[in-house]
């Protein structure tokens, strides 16, 4: 709590969740990458993520026809534990949600 008081001020109630300061635009992954994530094609996924490090591709979402599902969720649906681990190491948000919630 002391650190939160120092960062936010004494008005912080200790319960309120602070806003994320992530100002990066949401990246929509191409269909072939969503398929690679679901099937566990780690090499293709990492090549795509590393192709543009200025974008937050570890938190990319699938297209709207796939319910805008985050890459981490797509990997979970495909039971791709190794890829899920890599995405988490690259900063994937564990609290991200698809368009259905």
Tab-separated table of N, CA, C and O in Angstrom:
chain	number	residue	atom	x	y	z
A	1	UNK	N	0.804	-1.194	0.000
A	1	UNK	CA	0.000	0.000	0.000
A	1	UNK	C	0.849	1.260	0.000
A	1	UNK	O	0.445	2.264	-0.573
A	2	UNK	N	1.983	1.181	0.631
A	2	UNK	CA	2.851	2.349	0.685
A	2	UNK	C	3.297	2.753	-0.717
A	2	UNK	O	3.346	3.944	-1.034
A	3	UNK	N	3.605	1.763	-1.551
A	3	UNK	CA	4.025	2.062	-2.919
A	3	UNK	C	2.872	2.688	-3.702
A	3	UNK	O	3.066	3.645	-4.439
A	4	UNK	N	1.670	2.177	-3.534
A	4	UNK	CA	0.505	2.739	-4.229
A	4	UNK	C	0.251	4.166	-3.764
A	4	UNK	O	-0.051	5.042	-4.577
A	5	UNK	N	0.378	4.409	-2.458
A	5	UNK	CA	0.222	5.769	-1.951
A	5	UNK	C	1.261	6.702	-2.553
A	5	UNK	O	0.955	7.848	-2.883
A	6	UNK	N	2.470	6.207	-2.709
A	6	UNK	CA	3.529	7.033	-3.286
A	6	UNK	C	3.269	7.339	-4.758
A	6	UNK	O	3.511	8.448	-5.223
A	7	UNK	N	2.740	6.359	-5.497
A	7	UNK	CA	2.501	6.542	-6.924
A	7	UNK	C	1.213	7.301	-7.208
A	7	UNK	O	1.156	8.110	-8.115
A	8	UNK	N	0.157	7.027	-6.446
A	8	UNK	CA	-1.163	7.580	-6.740
A	8	UNK	C	-1.520	8.726	-5.811
A	8	UNK	O	-2.176	9.673	-6.205
A	9	UNK	N	-1.091	8.649	-4.604
A	9	UNK	CA	-1.433	9.683	-3.635
A	9	UNK	C	-2.269	9.103	-2.517
A	9	UNK	O	-2.751	7.974	-2.581
A	10	UNK	N	-2.490	9.873	-1.478
A	10	UNK	CA	-3.206	9.376	-0.314
A	10	UNK	C	-4.697	9.137	-0.554
A	10	UNK	O	-5.360	8.537	0.274
A	11	UNK	N	-5.237	9.589	-1.700
A	11	UNK	CA	-6.653	9.376	-1.980
A	11	UNK	C	-6.957	7.946	-2.405
A	11	UNK	O	-8.121	7.565	-2.463
A	12	UNK	N	-5.947	7.164	-2.723
A	12	UNK	CA	-6.175	5.790	-3.176
A	12	UNK	C	-6.795	4.987	-2.056
A	12	UNK	O	-6.328	4.985	-0.913
A	13	UNK	N	-7.904	4.286	-2.342
A	13	UNK	CA	-8.637	3.570	-1.305
A	13	UNK	C	-8.129	2.152	-1.067
A	13	UNK	O	-8.650	1.449	-0.218
A	14	UNK	N	-7.141	1.693	-1.839
A	14	UNK	CA	-6.587	0.363	-1.651
A	14	UNK	C	-7.367	-0.734	-2.335
A	14	UNK	O	-6.993	-1.881	-2.296
A	15	UNK	N	-8.490	-0.393	-2.967
A	15	UNK	CA	-9.342	-1.377	-3.599
A	15	UNK	C	-9.496	-1.104	-5.096
A	15	UNK	O	-9.475	-2.006	-5.906
A	16	UNK	N	-9.633	0.138	-5.460
A	16	UNK	CA	-9.879	0.529	-6.842
A	16	UNK	C	-8.750	0.045	-7.750
A	16	UNK	O	-7.581	0.227	-7.439
A	17	UNK	N	-9.126	-0.574	-8.844
A	17	UNK	CA	-8.143	-1.026	-9.822
A	17	UNK	C	-7.737	0.167	-10.662
A	17	UNK	O	-8.583	0.876	-11.219
A	18	UNK	N	-6.456	0.403	-10.750
A	18	UNK	CA	-5.957	1.536	-11.510
A	18	UNK	C	-6.006	1.244	-12.996
A	18	UNK	O	-5.872	0.100	-13.417
A	19	UNK	N	-6.183	2.261	-13.803
A	19	UNK	CA	-6.215	2.113	-15.251
A	19	UNK	C	-4.848	1.670	-15.764
A	19	UNK	O	-3.815	2.117	-15.269
A	20	UNK	N	-4.869	0.810	-16.744
A	20	UNK	CA	-3.642	0.382	-17.393
A	20	UNK	C	-3.120	1.526	-18.244
A	20	UNK	O	-3.884	2.194	-18.927
A	21	UNK	N	-1.840	1.759	-18.215
A	21	UNK	CA	-1.257	2.860	-18.976
A	21	UNK	C	-0.741	2.393	-20.326
A	21	UNK	O	0.184	2.955	-20.870
A	22	UNK	N	-1.350	1.352	-20.868
A	22	UNK	CA	-0.945	0.828	-22.161
A	22	UNK	C	-1.604	1.662	-23.255
A	22	UNK	O	-2.792	1.581	-23.483
A	23	UNK	N	-0.802	2.481	-23.932
A	23	UNK	CA	-1.343	3.363	-24.945
A	23	UNK	C	-1.165	2.808	-26.356
A	23	UNK	O	-1.381	3.504	-27.339
A	24	UNK	N	-0.785	1.551	-26.464
A	24	UNK	CA	-0.585	0.955	-27.780
A	24	UNK	C	-1.917	0.531	-28.383
A	24	UNK	O	-2.816	0.091	-27.675
A	25	UNK	N	-2.027	0.665	-29.694
A	25	UNK	CA	-3.219	0.248	-30.407
A	25	UNK	C	-3.332	-1.275	-30.397
A	25	UNK	O	-2.338	-1.981	-30.426
A	26	UNK	N	-4.563	-1.761	-30.393
A	26	UNK	CA	-4.791	-3.194	-30.478
A	26	UNK	C	-4.472	-3.666	-31.887
A	26	UNK	O	-4.903	-3.063	-32.865
A	27	UNK	N	-3.710	-4.736	-31.982
A	27	UNK	CA	-3.318	-5.291	-33.274
A	27	UNK	C	-4.230	-6.470	-33.588
A	27	UNK	O	-4.461	-7.323	-32.738
A	28	UNK	N	-4.759	-6.498	-34.806
A	28	UNK	CA	-5.574	-7.631	-35.241
A	28	UNK	C	-4.668	-8.570	-36.021
A	28	UNK	O	-4.052	-8.173	-37.015
A	29	UNK	N	-4.561	-9.804	-35.548
A	29	UNK	CA	-3.675	-10.752	-36.218
A	29	UNK	C	-4.340	-11.309	-37.479
A	29	UNK	O	-5.554	-11.511	-37.501
A	30	UNK	N	-3.552	-11.532	-38.514
A	30	UNK	CA	-4.098	-12.132	-39.734
A	30	UNK	C	-4.613	-13.550	-39.449
A	30	UNK	O	-4.187	-14.192	-38.492
A	31	UNK	N	-5.503	-14.005	-40.303
A	31	UNK	CA	-6.103	-15.328	-40.111
A	31	UNK	C	-5.038	-16.427	-40.033
A	31	UNK	O	-5.133	-17.323	-39.198
A	32	UNK	N	-4.013	-16.352	-40.896
A	32	UNK	CA	-3.002	-17.413	-40.897
A	32	UNK	C	-2.223	-17.452	-39.589
A	32	UNK	O	-1.764	-18.511	-39.163
A	33	UNK	N	-2.094	-16.321	-38.917
A	33	UNK	CA	-1.408	-16.296	-37.622
A	33	UNK	C	-2.334	-16.853	-36.539
A	33	UNK	O	-1.896	-17.612	-35.675
A	34	UNK	N	-3.603	-16.511	-36.597
A	34	UNK	CA	-4.558	-17.080	-35.634
A	34	UNK	C	-4.572	-18.601	-35.749
A	34	UNK	O	-4.593	-19.313	-34.745
A	35	UNK	N	-4.525	-19.098	-36.976
A	35	UNK	CA	-4.490	-20.549	-37.188
A	35	UNK	C	-3.175	-21.129	-36.659
A	35	UNK	O	-3.157	-22.196	-36.047
A	36	UNK	N	-2.061	-20.402	-36.869
A	36	UNK	CA	-0.763	-20.865	-36.368
A	36	UNK	C	-0.746	-20.905	-34.844
A	36	UNK	O	-0.176	-21.823	-34.248
A	37	UNK	N	-1.371	-19.919	-34.214
A	37	UNK	CA	-1.451	-19.905	-32.753
A	37	UNK	C	-2.254	-21.106	-32.268
A	37	UNK	O	-1.841	-21.812	-31.347
A	38	UNK	N	-3.385	-21.347	-32.896
A	38	UNK	CA	-4.262	-22.449	-32.462
A	38	UNK	C	-3.618	-23.813	-32.666
A	38	UNK	O	-3.827	-24.736	-31.876
A	39	UNK	N	-2.813	-23.960	-33.721
A	39	UNK	CA	-2.182	-25.257	-33.989
A	39	UNK	C	-0.809	-25.396	-33.340
A	39	UNK	O	-0.203	-26.450	-33.422
A	40	UNK	N	-0.311	-24.314	-32.713
A	40	UNK	CA	0.968	-24.394	-32.016
A	40	UNK	C	2.185	-24.231	-32.894
A	40	UNK	O	3.264	-24.712	-32.553
A	41	UNK	N	2.053	-23.536	-34.015
A	41	UNK	CA	3.185	-23.282	-34.910
A	41	UNK	C	4.011	-22.132	-34.339
A	41	UNK	O	3.897	-20.982	-34.767
A	42	UNK	N	4.823	-22.450	-33.342
A	42	UNK	CA	5.578	-21.454	-32.585
A	42	UNK	C	6.492	-20.631	-33.481
A	42	UNK	O	6.574	-19.407	-33.348
A	43	UNK	N	7.151	-21.267	-34.410
A	43	UNK	CA	8.097	-20.567	-35.288
A	43	UNK	C	7.406	-19.461	-36.087
A	43	UNK	O	7.890	-18.333	-36.144
A	44	UNK	N	6.255	-19.759	-36.672
A	44	UNK	CA	5.529	-18.757	-37.461
A	44	UNK	C	5.018	-17.627	-36.583
A	44	UNK	O	5.077	-16.454	-36.963
A	45	UNK	N	4.517	-17.976	-35.411
A	45	UNK	CA	3.986	-16.959	-34.505
A	45	UNK	C	5.095	-16.027	-34.043
A	45	UNK	O	4.949	-14.802	-34.068
A	46	UNK	N	6.223	-16.574	-33.629
A	46	UNK	CA	7.336	-15.742	-33.182
A	46	UNK	C	7.899	-14.884	-34.308
A	46	UNK	O	8.273	-13.731	-34.090
A	47	UNK	N	7.939	-15.427	-35.512
A	47	UNK	CA	8.409	-14.647	-36.659
A	47	UNK	C	7.490	-13.445	-36.867
A	47	UNK	O	7.948	-12.332	-37.101
A	48	UNK	N	6.176	-13.654	-36.755
A	48	UNK	CA	5.223	-12.566	-36.940
A	48	UNK	C	5.329	-11.541	-35.802
A	48	UNK	O	5.324	-10.334	-36.044
A	49	UNK	N	5.440	-12.012	-34.567
A	49	UNK	CA	5.548	-11.094	-33.423
A	49	UNK	C	6.814	-10.253	-33.536
A	49	UNK	O	6.790	-9.044	-33.316
A	50	UNK	N	7.918	-10.867	-33.902
A	50	UNK	CA	9.198	-10.157	-33.961
A	50	UNK	C	9.362	-9.303	-35.214
A	50	UNK	O	10.287	-8.501	-35.289
A	51	UNK	N	8.475	-9.444	-36.180
A	51	UNK	CA	8.580	-8.659	-37.416
A	51	UNK	C	8.330	-7.178	-37.166
A	51	UNK	O	8.828	-6.338	-37.904
A	52	UNK	N	7.579	-6.846	-36.141
A	52	UNK	CA	7.306	-5.442	-35.831
A	52	UNK	C	7.207	-5.289	-34.320
A	52	UNK	O	6.143	-5.448	-33.740
A	53	UNK	N	8.309	-4.987	-33.698
A	53	UNK	CA	8.353	-4.898	-32.235
A	53	UNK	C	7.698	-3.616	-31.708
A	53	UNK	O	7.475	-3.481	-30.517
A	54	UNK	N	7.396	-2.654	-32.592
A	54	UNK	CA	6.745	-1.432	-32.124
A	54	UNK	C	5.262	-1.673	-31.835
A	54	UNK	O	4.633	-0.894	-31.134
A	55	UNK	N	4.703	-2.740	-32.387
A	55	UNK	CA	3.320	-3.104	-32.108
A	55	UNK	C	3.280	-4.110	-30.961
A	55	UNK	O	4.216	-4.867	-30.761
A	56	UNK	N	2.196	-4.121	-30.233
A	56	UNK	CA	2.028	-5.057	-29.118
A	56	UNK	C	1.405	-6.351	-29.647
A	56	UNK	O	0.251	-6.658	-29.388
A	57	UNK	N	2.179	-7.101	-30.417
A	57	UNK	CA	1.646	-8.282	-31.083
A	57	UNK	C	1.419	-9.460	-30.148
A	57	UNK	O	0.658	-10.357	-30.470
A	58	UNK	N	2.039	-9.474	-28.980
A	58	UNK	CA	1.775	-10.555	-28.023
A	58	UNK	C	0.342	-10.470	-27.505
A	58	UNK	O	-0.227	-11.458	-27.065
A	59	UNK	N	-0.255	-9.292	-27.595
A	59	UNK	CA	-1.637	-9.091	-27.175
A	59	UNK	C	-2.578	-8.898	-28.357
A	59	UNK	O	-3.670	-8.344	-28.213
A	60	UNK	N	-2.163	-9.354	-29.530
A	60	UNK	CA	-3.003	-9.225	-30.718
A	60	UNK	C	-4.284	-10.019	-30.548
A	60	UNK	O	-4.339	-10.996	-29.807
A	61	UNK	N	-5.319	-9.563	-31.250
A	61	UNK	CA	-6.595	-10.264	-31.203
A	61	UNK	C	-6.901	-10.841	-32.576
A	61	UNK	O	-6.399	-10.370	-33.587
A	62	UNK	N	-7.737	-11.857	-32.592
A	62	UNK	CA	-8.163	-12.435	-33.862
A	62	UNK	C	-9.200	-11.513	-34.494
A	62	UNK	O	-9.685	-10.576	-33.870
A	63	UNK	N	-9.561	-11.787	-35.717
A	63	UNK	CA	-10.537	-10.950	-36.407
A	63	UNK	C	-11.910	-11.088	-35.756
A	63	UNK	O	-12.154	-12.000	-34.961
A	64	UNK	N	-12.810	-10.180	-36.109
A	64	UNK	CA	-14.146	-10.161	-35.499
A	64	UNK	C	-14.924	-11.446	-35.761
A	64	UNK	O	-15.714	-11.877	-34.917
A	65	UNK	N	-14.681	-12.087	-36.913
A	65	UNK	CA	-15.402	-13.338	-37.188
A	65	UNK	C	-14.940	-14.480	-36.298
A	65	UNK	O	-15.592	-15.510	-36.215
A	66	UNK	N	-13.814	-14.298	-35.615
A	66	UNK	CA	-13.342	-15.272	-34.621
A	66	UNK	C	-13.540	-14.709	-33.211
A	66	UNK	O	-12.786	-15.014	-32.297
A	67	UNK	N	-14.525	-13.846	-33.025
A	67	UNK	CA	-14.913	-13.214	-31.758
A	67	UNK	C	-13.823	-12.351	-31.130
A	67	UNK	O	-13.804	-12.165	-29.917
A	68	UNK	N	-12.921	-11.827	-31.937
A	68	UNK	CA	-11.864	-10.933	-31.437
A	68	UNK	C	-11.142	-11.525	-30.234
A	68	UNK	O	-10.924	-10.874	-29.221
A	69	UNK	N	-10.765	-12.769	-30.350
A	69	UNK	CA	-10.135	-13.498	-29.255
A	69	UNK	C	-8.642	-13.162	-29.173
A	69	UNK	O	-7.947	-13.182	-30.174
A	70	UNK	N	-8.119	-12.844	-27.981
A	70	UNK	CA	-6.691	-12.579	-27.823
A	70	UNK	C	-5.856	-13.823	-28.141
A	70	UNK	O	-6.321	-14.957	-27.985
A	71	UNK	N	-4.623	-13.593	-28.565
A	71	UNK	CA	-3.727	-14.693	-28.939
A	71	UNK	C	-3.592	-15.710	-27.811
A	71	UNK	O	-3.578	-16.918	-28.050
A	72	UNK	N	-3.520	-15.229	-26.580
A	72	UNK	CA	-3.387	-16.139	-25.437
A	72	UNK	C	-4.598	-17.061	-25.330
A	72	UNK	O	-4.460	-18.255	-25.062
A	73	UNK	N	-5.782	-16.541	-25.580
A	73	UNK	CA	-7.003	-17.354	-25.529
A	73	UNK	C	-7.065	-18.341	-26.689
A	73	UNK	O	-7.502	-19.480	-26.516
A	74	UNK	N	-6.613	-17.893	-27.859
A	74	UNK	CA	-6.585	-18.794	-29.020
A	74	UNK	C	-5.660	-19.970	-28.727
A	74	UNK	O	-5.986	-21.127	-29.001
A	75	UNK	N	-4.499	-19.683	-28.136
A	75	UNK	CA	-3.560	-20.750	-27.774
A	75	UNK	C	-4.169	-21.675	-26.726
A	75	UNK	O	-3.981	-22.894	-26.776
A	76	UNK	N	-4.930	-21.122	-25.788
A	76	UNK	CA	-5.570	-21.942	-24.753
A	76	UNK	C	-6.629	-22.853	-25.355
A	76	UNK	O	-6.717	-24.029	-24.997
A	77	UNK	N	-7.418	-22.321	-26.291
A	77	UNK	CA	-8.446	-23.133	-26.960
A	77	UNK	C	-7.794	-24.287	-27.714
A	77	UNK	O	-8.308	-25.400	-27.732
A	78	UNK	N	-6.629	-24.025	-28.310
A	78	UNK	CA	-5.918	-25.061	-29.050
A	78	UNK	C	-5.068	-25.958	-28.164
A	78	UNK	O	-4.356	-26.826	-28.650
A	79	UNK	N	-5.118	-25.737	-26.837
A	79	UNK	CA	-4.346	-26.533	-25.878
A	79	UNK	C	-2.846	-26.475	-26.178
A	79	UNK	O	-2.152	-27.490	-26.146
A	80	UNK	N	-2.361	-25.269	-26.450
A	80	UNK	CA	-0.955	-25.052	-26.812
A	80	UNK	C	-0.204	-24.437	-25.627
A	80	UNK	O	0.076	-23.240	-25.588
A	81	UNK	N	0.122	-25.260	-24.649
A	81	UNK	CA	0.752	-24.796	-23.417
A	81	UNK	C	2.096	-24.115	-23.667
A	81	UNK	O	2.385	-23.069	-23.082
A	82	UNK	N	2.909	-24.669	-24.537
A	82	UNK	CA	4.224	-24.073	-24.814
A	82	UNK	C	4.067	-22.677	-25.409
A	82	UNK	O	4.765	-21.738	-25.004
A	83	UNK	N	3.143	-22.528	-26.332
A	83	UNK	CA	2.921	-21.221	-26.948
A	83	UNK	C	2.314	-20.245	-25.950
A	83	UNK	O	2.657	-19.058	-25.938
A	84	UNK	N	1.440	-20.731	-25.084
A	84	UNK	CA	0.880	-19.873	-24.038
A	84	UNK	C	1.991	-19.344	-23.138
A	84	UNK	O	2.016	-18.162	-22.791
A	85	UNK	N	2.923	-20.194	-22.781
A	85	UNK	CA	4.049	-19.797	-21.937
A	85	UNK	C	4.879	-18.722	-22.624
A	85	UNK	O	5.252	-17.720	-22.011
A	86	UNK	N	5.148	-18.912	-23.903
A	86	UNK	CA	5.939	-17.932	-24.661
A	86	UNK	C	5.202	-16.599	-24.740
A	86	UNK	O	5.800	-15.531	-24.538
A	87	UNK	N	3.911	-16.636	-25.019
A	87	UNK	CA	3.127	-15.399	-25.099
A	87	UNK	C	3.132	-14.661	-23.761
A	87	UNK	O	3.270	-13.428	-23.721
A	88	UNK	N	3.028	-15.390	-22.670
A	88	UNK	CA	3.077	-14.759	-21.348
A	88	UNK	C	4.448	-14.135	-21.102
A	88	UNK	O	4.553	-13.035	-20.551
A	89	UNK	N	5.507	-14.815	-21.519
A	89	UNK	CA	6.851	-14.270	-21.358
A	89	UNK	C	7.044	-13.014	-22.197
A	89	UNK	O	7.825	-12.135	-21.836
A	90	UNK	N	6.307	-12.914	-23.301
A	90	UNK	CA	6.388	-11.733	-24.171
A	90	UNK	C	5.452	-10.618	-23.726
A	90	UNK	O	5.360	-9.588	-24.372
A	91	UNK	N	4.719	-10.843	-22.648
A	91	UNK	CA	3.886	-9.788	-22.085
A	91	UNK	C	2.411	-9.887	-22.400
A	91	UNK	O	1.688	-8.896	-22.268
A	92	UNK	N	1.925	-11.053	-22.814
A	92	UNK	CA	0.497	-11.202	-23.076
A	92	UNK	C	-0.296	-10.928	-21.802
A	92	UNK	O	0.096	-11.323	-20.713
A	93	UNK	N	-1.408	-10.251	-21.957
A	93	UNK	CA	-2.251	-9.855	-20.833
A	93	UNK	C	-3.155	-11.016	-20.423
A	93	UNK	O	-3.989	-11.459	-21.199
A	94	UNK	N	-2.995	-11.489	-19.192
A	94	UNK	CA	-3.800	-12.613	-18.726
A	94	UNK	C	-5.251	-12.217	-18.462
A	94	UNK	O	-6.112	-13.074	-18.346
A	95	UNK	N	-5.525	-10.924	-18.381
A	95	UNK	CA	-6.870	-10.450	-18.120
A	95	UNK	C	-7.625	-10.031	-19.384
A	95	UNK	O	-8.723	-9.496	-19.303
A	96	UNK	N	-7.036	-10.277	-20.555
A	96	UNK	CA	-7.703	-9.878	-21.793
A	96	UNK	C	-8.909	-10.776	-22.050
A	96	UNK	O	-8.973	-11.912	-21.598
A	97	UNK	N	-9.875	-10.241	-22.808
A	97	UNK	CA	-11.126	-10.957	-23.057
A	97	UNK	C	-11.479	-10.877	-24.539
A	97	UNK	O	-11.026	-9.983	-25.234
A	98	UNK	N	-12.344	-11.786	-24.961
A	98	UNK	CA	-12.830	-11.703	-26.339
A	98	UNK	C	-14.078	-10.823	-26.365
A	98	UNK	O	-14.497	-10.279	-25.358
A	99	UNK	N	-14.687	-10.703	-27.545
A	99	UNK	CA	-15.833	-9.807	-27.674
A	99	UNK	C	-17.055	-10.307	-26.898
A	99	UNK	O	-17.964	-9.527	-26.619
A	100	UNK	N	-17.072	-11.572	-26.512
A	100	UNK	CA	-18.183	-12.114	-25.729
A	100	UNK	C	-17.954	-11.925	-24.225
A	100	UNK	O	-18.817	-12.232	-23.416
A	101	UNK	N	-16.761	-11.477	-23.861
A	101	UNK	CA	-16.467	-11.225	-22.445
A	101	UNK	C	-15.583	-12.268	-21.884
A	101	UNK	O	-15.190	-12.338	-20.820
